[in-house]
């Protein structure tokens, strides 16, 4: 069985700067929650699809008793970031992507 839960977060927007600002905000919020195991966002090989810039990064969460609370807190903070950017950026959260 997997010992960690993987969360893939994909950010898309028409403006590249806003994509990186949203990613930076999400990473800062994750670190504020004590999440230290993140990967990315790397510069993707294809960074513009259908006129939108794309960035994706990964968060690993340990499977422990706080898992549900940590996921909920992270989701709430990502929702707040989405509201701060007035919904311009598309943020997709995929838990345990295949």
GROMACS .gro file of N, CA, C and O in nm, residues 75-85:
model
   44
   75UNK      N    1  -0.717   2.252   0.108
   75UNK     CA    2  -0.824   2.284   0.014
   75UNK      C    3  -0.883   2.422   0.044
   75UNK      O    4  -0.904   2.502  -0.047
   76UNK      N    5  -0.908   2.450   0.172
   76UNK     CA    6  -0.964   2.581   0.209
   76UNK      C    7  -0.871   2.694   0.169
   76UNK      O    8  -0.916   2.798   0.119
   77UNK      N    9  -0.742   2.675   0.189
   77UNK     CA   10  -0.646   2.780   0.154
   77UNK      C   11  -0.633   2.797   0.004
   77UNK      O   12  -0.617   2.909  -0.046
   78UNK      N   13  -0.642   2.688  -0.070
   78UNK     CA   14  -0.639   2.698  -0.217
   78UNK      C   15  -0.763   2.771  -0.266
   78UNK      O   16  -0.756   2.854  -0.357
   79UNK      N   17  -0.877   2.743  -0.207
   79UNK     CA   18  -1.001   2.814  -0.242
   79UNK      C   19  -0.987   2.963  -0.214
   79UNK      O   20  -1.035   3.046  -0.293
   80UNK      N   21  -0.922   2.999  -0.104
   80UNK     CA   22  -0.902   3.141  -0.072
   80UNK      C   23  -0.810   3.206  -0.175
   80UNK      O   24  -0.835   3.319  -0.218
   81UNK      N   25  -0.707   3.136  -0.218
   81UNK     CA   26  -0.618   3.189  -0.322
   81UNK      C   27  -0.696   3.209  -0.451
   81UNK      O   28  -0.680   3.311  -0.519
   82UNK      N   29  -0.782   3.116  -0.484
   82UNK     CA   30  -0.865   3.129  -0.604
   82UNK      C   31  -0.954   3.253  -0.595
   82UNK      O   32  -0.967   3.328  -0.691
   83UNK      N   33  -1.012   3.277  -0.478
   83UNK     CA   34  -1.094   3.397  -0.459
   83UNK      C   35  -1.008   3.524  -0.468
   83UNK      O   36  -1.052   3.625  -0.522
   84UNK      N   37  -0.886   3.518  -0.412
   84UNK     CA   38  -0.796   3.634  -0.417
   84UNK      C   39  -0.762   3.674  -0.561
   84UNK      O   40  -0.747   3.791  -0.592
   85UNK      N   41  -0.749   3.573  -0.648
   85UNK     CA   42  -0.720   3.600  -0.789
   85UNK      C   43  -0.848   3.610  -0.871
   85UNK      O   44  -0.844   3.606  -0.993
   0.00000   0.00000   0.00000
